Amino acid sequence: MHYPFDQLSGTERYHLITQTVIPRPIAWIMTKNEDSSFNLAPFSYFTSLSSDPALLVVSIGNKNPKILKDTKRNLLREKECVLHIPSGELIEEVNESAASLSYGESEISKTGLELTEFVPNLPRIKAAKVAFHCRLFDVHSLAGTRFEAVYLEILKLYVEDELIQQKGERTYVNSKSLNPLARLGGNDYALLGETMTIKRPD
Ligand SMILES: Cc1cc2nc3c(=O)[nH]c(=O)nc-3n(C[C@H](O)[C@H](O)[C@H](O)COP(=O)(O)O)c2cc1C
């Protein structure tokens, strides 16, 4: 089947893209609300872009044409966030944190997740094995869409000790123990299946 994208609606494109660009990692982003409570939401239009500067990008939509999603509203004001990579065990909490709540209604209290100290302005979710403290680097409006590409610069990384193996200069993070939760299309999620190792050609 061929799908000419210029003949498809936005919804049709969305369904085709989210079922074929898979699996997508999930950025579980915590930001500070105006009342200093914390907002938490998952985003799977997400990837890493470069190492120097260390950049991640997340594509964040709006609640409706006039109202920004809380994560974007907070990021534009506070210019920082903590971005977690959730493990499979956290699927319920990740999914629950995507509920559309009114601004200031915190997903943290709703999910019952425990926070722990991380950086001066923001804690991290204790149960998440990987957390990045990021500063807002740039925002790029995607013309004609309700999405904006939000570029985040990594300032600090937390990785749970049990995941790390140090061999000389090189740090290895155990992907099986991280057990990252990934997003597929519709309401589907995935975990890492079989992994493979093959040497890159010279
Ligand atoms: C696994 C998952 C991935 C998601 N990915 C995105 C995404 O990449 N971009 C986006 O705008 N919304 C995405 N959403 C929807 C947001 O999480 C949802 O709109 C959430 O309520 C936004 O919260 P906020 O208003 O507190 O920022 C995703 C939802 C789920 C469950």
mmCIF file of C-alpha atoms and ligand atoms in Angstrom:
data_model
loop_
_atom_site.group_PDB
_atom_site.id
_atom_site.type_symbol
_atom_site.label_atom_id
_atom_site.label_comp_id
_atom_site.label_asym_id
_atom_site.label_seq_id
_atom_site.Cartn_x
_atom_site.Cartn_y
_atom_site.Cartn_z
ATOM 1 C CA MET A 1 0.000 0.000 0.000
ATOM 2 C CA HIS A 2 1.221 3.515 -0.777
ATOM 3 C CA TYR A 3 0.098 6.499 1.291
ATOM 4 C CA PRO A 4 0.565 9.874 -0.408
ATOM 5 C CA PHE A 5 0.784 12.173 2.613
ATOM 6 C CA ASP A 6 -0.629 15.189 0.788
ATOM 7 C CA GLN A 7 -3.955 13.297 0.510
ATOM 8 C CA LEU A 8 -4.165 12.340 4.195
ATOM 9 C CA SER A 9 -5.698 14.201 7.139
ATOM 10 C CA GLY A 10 -3.556 15.115 10.145
ATOM 11 C CA THR A 11 -5.137 12.305 12.151
ATOM 12 C CA GLU A 12 -4.459 9.711 9.443
ATOM 13 C CA ARG A 13 -0.838 10.834 9.226
ATOM 14 C CA TYR A 14 -0.506 10.736 13.017
ATOM 15 C CA HIS A 15 -1.769 7.147 13.170
ATOM 16 C CA LEU A 16 0.510 5.987 10.362
ATOM 17 C CA ILE A 17 3.594 7.727 11.774
ATOM 18 C CA THR A 18 3.101 6.577 15.358
ATOM 19 C CA GLN A 19 2.660 2.961 14.234
ATOM 20 C CA THR A 20 5.704 2.874 11.968
ATOM 21 C CA VAL A 21 8.295 5.065 13.673
ATOM 22 C CA ILE A 22 8.634 2.531 16.477
ATOM 23 C CA PRO A 23 9.650 1.860 19.155
ATOM 24 C CA ARG A 24 9.951 5.435 20.451
ATOM 25 C CA PRO A 25 11.728 6.166 23.722
ATOM 26 C CA ILE A 26 9.717 8.071 26.300
ATOM 27 C CA ALA A 27 10.821 11.358 27.847
ATOM 28 C CA TRP A 28 9.058 11.604 31.195
ATOM 29 C CA ILE A 29 9.352 15.295 31.907
ATOM 30 C CA MET A 30 9.006 17.016 35.252
ATOM 31 C CA THR A 31 8.739 20.810 35.412
ATOM 32 C CA LYS A 32 7.927 23.307 38.119
ATOM 33 C CA ASN A 33 4.436 24.858 38.186
ATOM 34 C CA GLU A 34 3.867 28.514 39.077
ATOM 35 C CA ASP A 35 2.825 27.498 42.610
ATOM 36 C CA SER A 36 6.096 25.473 42.947
ATOM 37 C CA SER A 37 4.330 22.100 42.756
ATOM 38 C CA PHE A 38 5.601 19.741 40.039
ATOM 39 C CA ASN A 39 4.109 18.760 36.704
ATOM 40 C CA LEU A 40 4.882 15.423 35.079
ATOM 41 C CA ALA A 41 4.034 14.161 31.574
ATOM 42 C CA PRO A 42 5.314 11.609 29.006
ATOM 43 C CA PHE A 43 6.450 12.523 25.467
ATOM 44 C CA SER A 44 7.491 10.070 22.774
ATOM 45 C CA TYR A 45 8.193 12.459 19.919
ATOM 46 C CA PHE A 46 11.626 12.470 21.492
ATOM 47 C CA THR A 47 15.223 11.744 20.598
ATOM 48 C CA SER A 48 18.860 12.708 21.255
ATOM 49 C CA LEU A 49 20.490 15.006 18.705
ATOM 50 C CA SER A 50 24.100 15.738 19.581
ATOM 51 C CA SER A 51 26.709 15.267 22.273
ATOM 52 C CA ASP A 52 28.563 18.609 22.249
ATOM 53 C CA PRO A 53 26.440 20.462 23.106
ATOM 54 C CA ALA A 54 24.489 17.539 24.580
ATOM 55 C CA LEU A 55 21.061 18.041 23.059
ATOM 56 C CA LEU A 56 17.734 16.251 23.254
ATOM 57 C CA VAL A 57 14.603 17.264 21.370
ATOM 58 C CA VAL A 58 10.965 16.779 22.315
ATOM 59 C CA SER A 59 8.009 17.764 20.176
ATOM 60 C CA ILE A 60 5.289 19.194 22.396
ATOM 61 C CA GLY A 61 1.774 20.088 21.261
ATOM 62 C CA ASN A 62 -0.870 22.345 22.749
ATOM 63 C CA LYS A 63 -3.968 21.462 24.785
ATOM 64 C CA ASN A 64 -5.986 23.415 22.212
ATOM 65 C CA PRO A 65 -5.112 26.210 19.756
ATOM 66 C CA LYS A 66 -4.952 28.755 22.613
ATOM 67 C CA ILE A 67 -3.628 26.786 25.569
ATOM 68 C CA LEU A 68 -0.113 25.336 25.787
ATOM 69 C CA LYS A 69 0.472 21.953 27.402
ATOM 70 C CA ASP A 70 1.587 22.519 30.997
ATOM 71 C CA THR A 71 5.078 21.103 30.310
ATOM 72 C CA LYS A 72 5.694 23.649 27.538
ATOM 73 C CA ARG A 73 4.221 26.512 29.558
ATOM 74 C CA ASN A 74 6.504 25.645 32.504
ATOM 75 C CA LEU A 75 9.583 25.062 30.336
ATOM 76 C CA LEU A 76 9.226 28.413 28.589
ATOM 77 C CA ARG A 77 9.013 30.180 31.957
ATOM 78 C CA GLU A 78 11.420 28.166 34.152
ATOM 79 C CA LYS A 79 13.858 27.201 31.347
ATOM 80 C CA GLU A 80 14.681 23.868 32.996
ATOM 81 C CA CYS A 81 13.283 20.388 33.560
ATOM 82 C CA VAL A 82 14.159 16.896 34.734
ATOM 83 C CA LEU A 83 13.687 14.363 31.953
ATOM 84 C CA HIS A 84 13.435 10.727 33.111
ATOM 85 C CA ILE A 85 13.717 7.532 31.118
ATOM 86 C CA PRO A 86 10.983 5.339 32.643
ATOM 87 C CA SER A 87 11.418 1.595 33.112
ATOM 88 C CA GLY A 88 8.746 -0.974 32.243
ATOM 89 C CA GLU A 89 7.660 -1.293 35.885
ATOM 90 C CA LEU A 90 6.452 2.324 35.756
ATOM 91 C CA ILE A 91 3.979 1.829 32.882
ATOM 92 C CA GLU A 92 0.903 2.581 35.037
ATOM 93 C CA GLU A 93 2.375 5.807 36.415
ATOM 94 C CA VAL A 94 3.648 6.927 32.990
ATOM 95 C CA ASN A 95 0.249 6.385 31.446
ATOM 96 C CA GLU A 96 -1.566 8.050 34.329
ATOM 97 C CA SER A 97 0.689 11.099 34.088
ATOM 98 C CA ALA A 98 -0.643 11.724 30.552
ATOM 99 C CA ALA A 99 -4.108 12.608 31.914
ATOM 100 C CA SER A 100 -5.187 16.126 30.944
ATOM 101 C CA LEU A 101 -5.307 17.907 34.262
ATOM 102 C CA SER A 102 -5.965 21.586 34.811
ATOM 103 C CA TYR A 103 -2.872 23.726 35.189
ATOM 104 C CA GLY A 104 -1.371 23.374 38.684
ATOM 105 C CA GLU A 105 -3.078 20.041 39.411
ATOM 106 C CA SER A 106 -0.017 17.890 40.020
ATOM 107 C CA GLU A 107 0.437 14.453 38.449
ATOM 108 C CA ILE A 108 2.891 13.698 41.261
ATOM 109 C CA SER A 109 0.227 13.577 43.951
ATOM 110 C CA LYS A 110 -2.146 11.761 41.567
ATOM 111 C CA THR A 111 0.332 8.964 40.815
ATOM 112 C CA GLY A 112 1.741 8.757 44.354
ATOM 113 C CA LEU A 113 5.304 8.814 43.000
ATOM 114 C CA GLU A 114 8.070 9.557 45.483
ATOM 115 C CA LEU A 115 10.482 12.388 44.729
ATOM 116 C CA THR A 116 14.087 12.658 45.817
ATOM 117 C CA GLU A 117 16.656 15.474 45.849
ATOM 118 C CA PHE A 118 18.471 16.089 42.568
ATOM 119 C CA VAL A 119 19.310 19.697 41.587
ATOM 120 C CA PRO A 120 18.631 22.986 43.445
ATOM 121 C CA ASN A 121 15.280 23.772 41.794
ATOM 122 C CA LEU A 122 13.983 20.335 40.889
ATOM 123 C CA PRO A 123 13.846 16.875 42.428
ATOM 124 C CA ARG A 124 13.737 13.657 40.413
ATOM 125 C CA ILE A 125 11.394 10.688 40.543
ATOM 126 C CA LYS A 126 13.017 8.199 42.880
ATOM 127 C CA ALA A 127 11.825 5.118 40.994
ATOM 128 C CA ALA A 128 13.225 6.279 37.628
ATOM 129 C CA LYS A 129 16.683 4.800 37.018
ATOM 130 C CA VAL A 130 17.826 7.521 34.616
ATOM 131 C CA ALA A 131 17.192 11.263 34.960
ATOM 132 C CA PHE A 132 18.625 14.227 33.050
ATOM 133 C CA HIS A 133 18.650 17.757 34.379
ATOM 134 C CA CYS A 134 18.146 19.880 31.261
ATOM 135 C CA ARG A 135 18.148 23.557 30.402
ATOM 136 C CA LEU A 136 15.952 24.957 27.649
ATOM 137 C CA PHE A 137 18.266 25.474 24.667
ATOM 138 C CA ASP A 138 15.918 26.513 21.877
ATOM 139 C CA VAL A 139 12.314 26.281 20.695
ATOM 140 C CA HIS A 140 11.426 25.871 17.062
ATOM 141 C CA SER A 141 7.823 26.395 15.945
ATOM 142 C CA LEU A 142 6.811 23.782 13.408
ATOM 143 C CA ALA A 143 4.929 25.973 10.941
ATOM 144 C CA GLY A 144 1.296 25.047 10.412
ATOM 145 C CA THR A 145 1.280 22.484 13.243
ATOM 146 C CA ARG A 146 0.323 22.611 16.890
ATOM 147 C CA PHE A 147 3.718 21.193 17.796
ATOM 148 C CA GLU A 148 6.937 22.912 18.768
ATOM 149 C CA ALA A 149 10.346 21.262 18.776
ATOM 150 C CA VAL A 150 11.780 21.944 22.208
ATOM 151 C CA TYR A 151 15.558 21.548 22.367
ATOM 152 C CA LEU A 152 16.995 20.675 25.762
ATOM 153 C CA GLU A 153 20.636 20.786 26.799
ATOM 154 C CA ILE A 154 21.729 18.128 29.284
ATOM 155 C CA LEU A 155 23.463 19.621 32.313
ATOM 156 C CA LYS A 156 23.566 16.596 34.597
ATOM 157 C CA LEU A 157 22.750 12.890 34.346
ATOM 158 C CA TYR A 158 21.720 10.516 37.112
ATOM 159 C CA VAL A 159 22.044 6.767 36.487
ATOM 160 C CA GLU A 160 21.206 4.242 39.205
ATOM 161 C CA ASP A 161 24.460 2.657 40.468
ATOM 162 C CA GLU A 162 23.301 -0.933 39.811
ATOM 163 C CA LEU A 163 23.084 -0.189 36.080
ATOM 164 C CA ILE A 164 26.689 0.926 35.747
ATOM 165 C CA GLN A 165 29.759 -1.081 34.897
ATOM 166 C CA GLN A 166 33.063 0.748 34.545
ATOM 167 C CA LYS A 167 35.708 -0.805 32.267
ATOM 168 C CA GLY A 168 38.718 1.502 32.232
ATOM 169 C CA GLU A 169 37.695 4.840 30.741
ATOM 170 C CA ARG A 170 34.422 3.475 29.392
ATOM 171 C CA THR A 171 31.118 3.487 31.287
ATOM 172 C CA TYR A 172 28.597 0.789 30.392
ATOM 173 C CA VAL A 173 24.915 1.191 31.286
ATOM 174 C CA ASN A 174 23.069 -2.111 31.427
ATOM 175 C CA SER A 175 20.106 -1.781 29.071
ATOM 176 C CA LYS A 176 18.410 -4.949 30.386
ATOM 177 C CA SER A 177 18.395 -3.549 33.930
ATOM 178 C CA LEU A 178 17.217 -0.164 32.726
ATOM 179 C CA ASN A 179 14.363 -1.995 30.957
ATOM 180 C CA PRO A 180 13.240 1.187 29.177
ATOM 181 C CA LEU A 181 9.570 1.603 28.382
ATOM 182 C CA ALA A 182 8.918 2.470 24.745
ATOM 183 C CA ARG A 183 5.884 3.753 22.889
ATOM 184 C CA LEU A 184 4.205 2.133 19.886
ATOM 185 C CA GLY A 185 1.026 3.314 18.114
ATOM 186 C CA GLY A 186 -2.425 3.584 19.707
ATOM 187 C CA ASN A 187 -2.373 2.579 23.365
ATOM 188 C CA ASP A 188 0.531 0.179 22.916
ATOM 189 C CA TYR A 189 3.848 0.169 24.729
ATOM 190 C CA ALA A 190 6.895 -2.092 24.349
ATOM 191 C CA LEU A 191 9.955 -3.273 26.222
ATOM 192 C CA LEU A 192 13.379 -4.190 24.842
ATOM 193 C CA GLY A 193 13.252 -7.604 23.226
ATOM 194 C CA GLU A 194 16.329 -9.462 22.085
ATOM 195 C CA THR A 195 19.434 -7.285 21.750
ATOM 196 C CA MET A 196 22.226 -7.911 19.234
ATOM 197 C CA THR A 197 25.890 -6.926 19.076
ATOM 198 C CA ILE A 198 27.800 -6.514 15.837
ATOM 199 C CA LYS A 199 31.097 -4.757 15.224
ATOM 200 C CA ARG A 200 30.926 -1.669 13.008
ATOM 201 C CA PRO A 201 32.966 -1.894 9.810
ATOM 202 C CA ASP A 202 36.220 0.162 9.743
HETATM 203 C C1 LIG B 1 3.437 7.503 26.100
HETATM 204 C C2 LIG B 1 2.922 8.847 25.692
HETATM 205 C C3 LIG B 1 3.651 9.632 24.816
HETATM 206 C C4 LIG B 1 3.216 10.915 24.486
HETATM 207 N N1 LIG B 1 3.958 11.676 23.613
HETATM 208 C C5 LIG B 1 3.612 12.956 23.361
HETATM 209 C C6 LIG B 1 4.434 13.783 22.537
HETATM 210 O O1 LIG B 1 5.487 13.386 22.047
HETATM 211 N N2 LIG B 1 4.033 15.084 22.341
HETATM 212 C C7 LIG B 1 2.891 15.594 22.914
HETATM 213 O O2 LIG B 1 2.599 16.786 22.726
HETATM 214 N N3 LIG B 1 2.092 14.816 23.678
HETATM 215 C C8 LIG B 1 2.425 13.518 23.927
HETATM 216 N N4 LIG B 1 1.643 12.738 24.743
HETATM 217 C C9 LIG B 1 0.470 13.345 25.391
HETATM 218 C C10 LIG B 1 0.864 14.128 26.667
HETATM 219 O O3 LIG B 1 1.549 13.298 27.581
HETATM 220 C C11 LIG B 1 -0.413 14.663 27.312
HETATM 221 O O4 LIG B 1 -1.004 15.620 26.440
HETATM 222 C C12 LIG B 1 -0.193 15.275 28.680
HETATM 223 O O5 LIG B 1 -1.440 15.528 29.281
HETATM 224 C C13 LIG B 1 0.577 16.582 28.625
HETATM 225 O O6 LIG B 1 0.705 17.011 29.959
HETATM 226 P P1 LIG B 1 0.989 18.492 30.400
HETATM 227 O O7 LIG B 1 -0.165 19.379 29.923
HETATM 228 O O8 LIG B 1 1.048 18.352 31.894
HETATM 229 O O9 LIG B 1 2.286 18.906 29.789
HETATM 230 C C14 LIG B 1 2.018 11.423 25.036
HETATM 231 C C15 LIG B 1 1.250 10.607 25.886
HETATM 232 C C16 LIG B 1 1.695 9.330 26.205
HETATM 233 C C17 LIG B 1 0.867 8.466 27.120
#
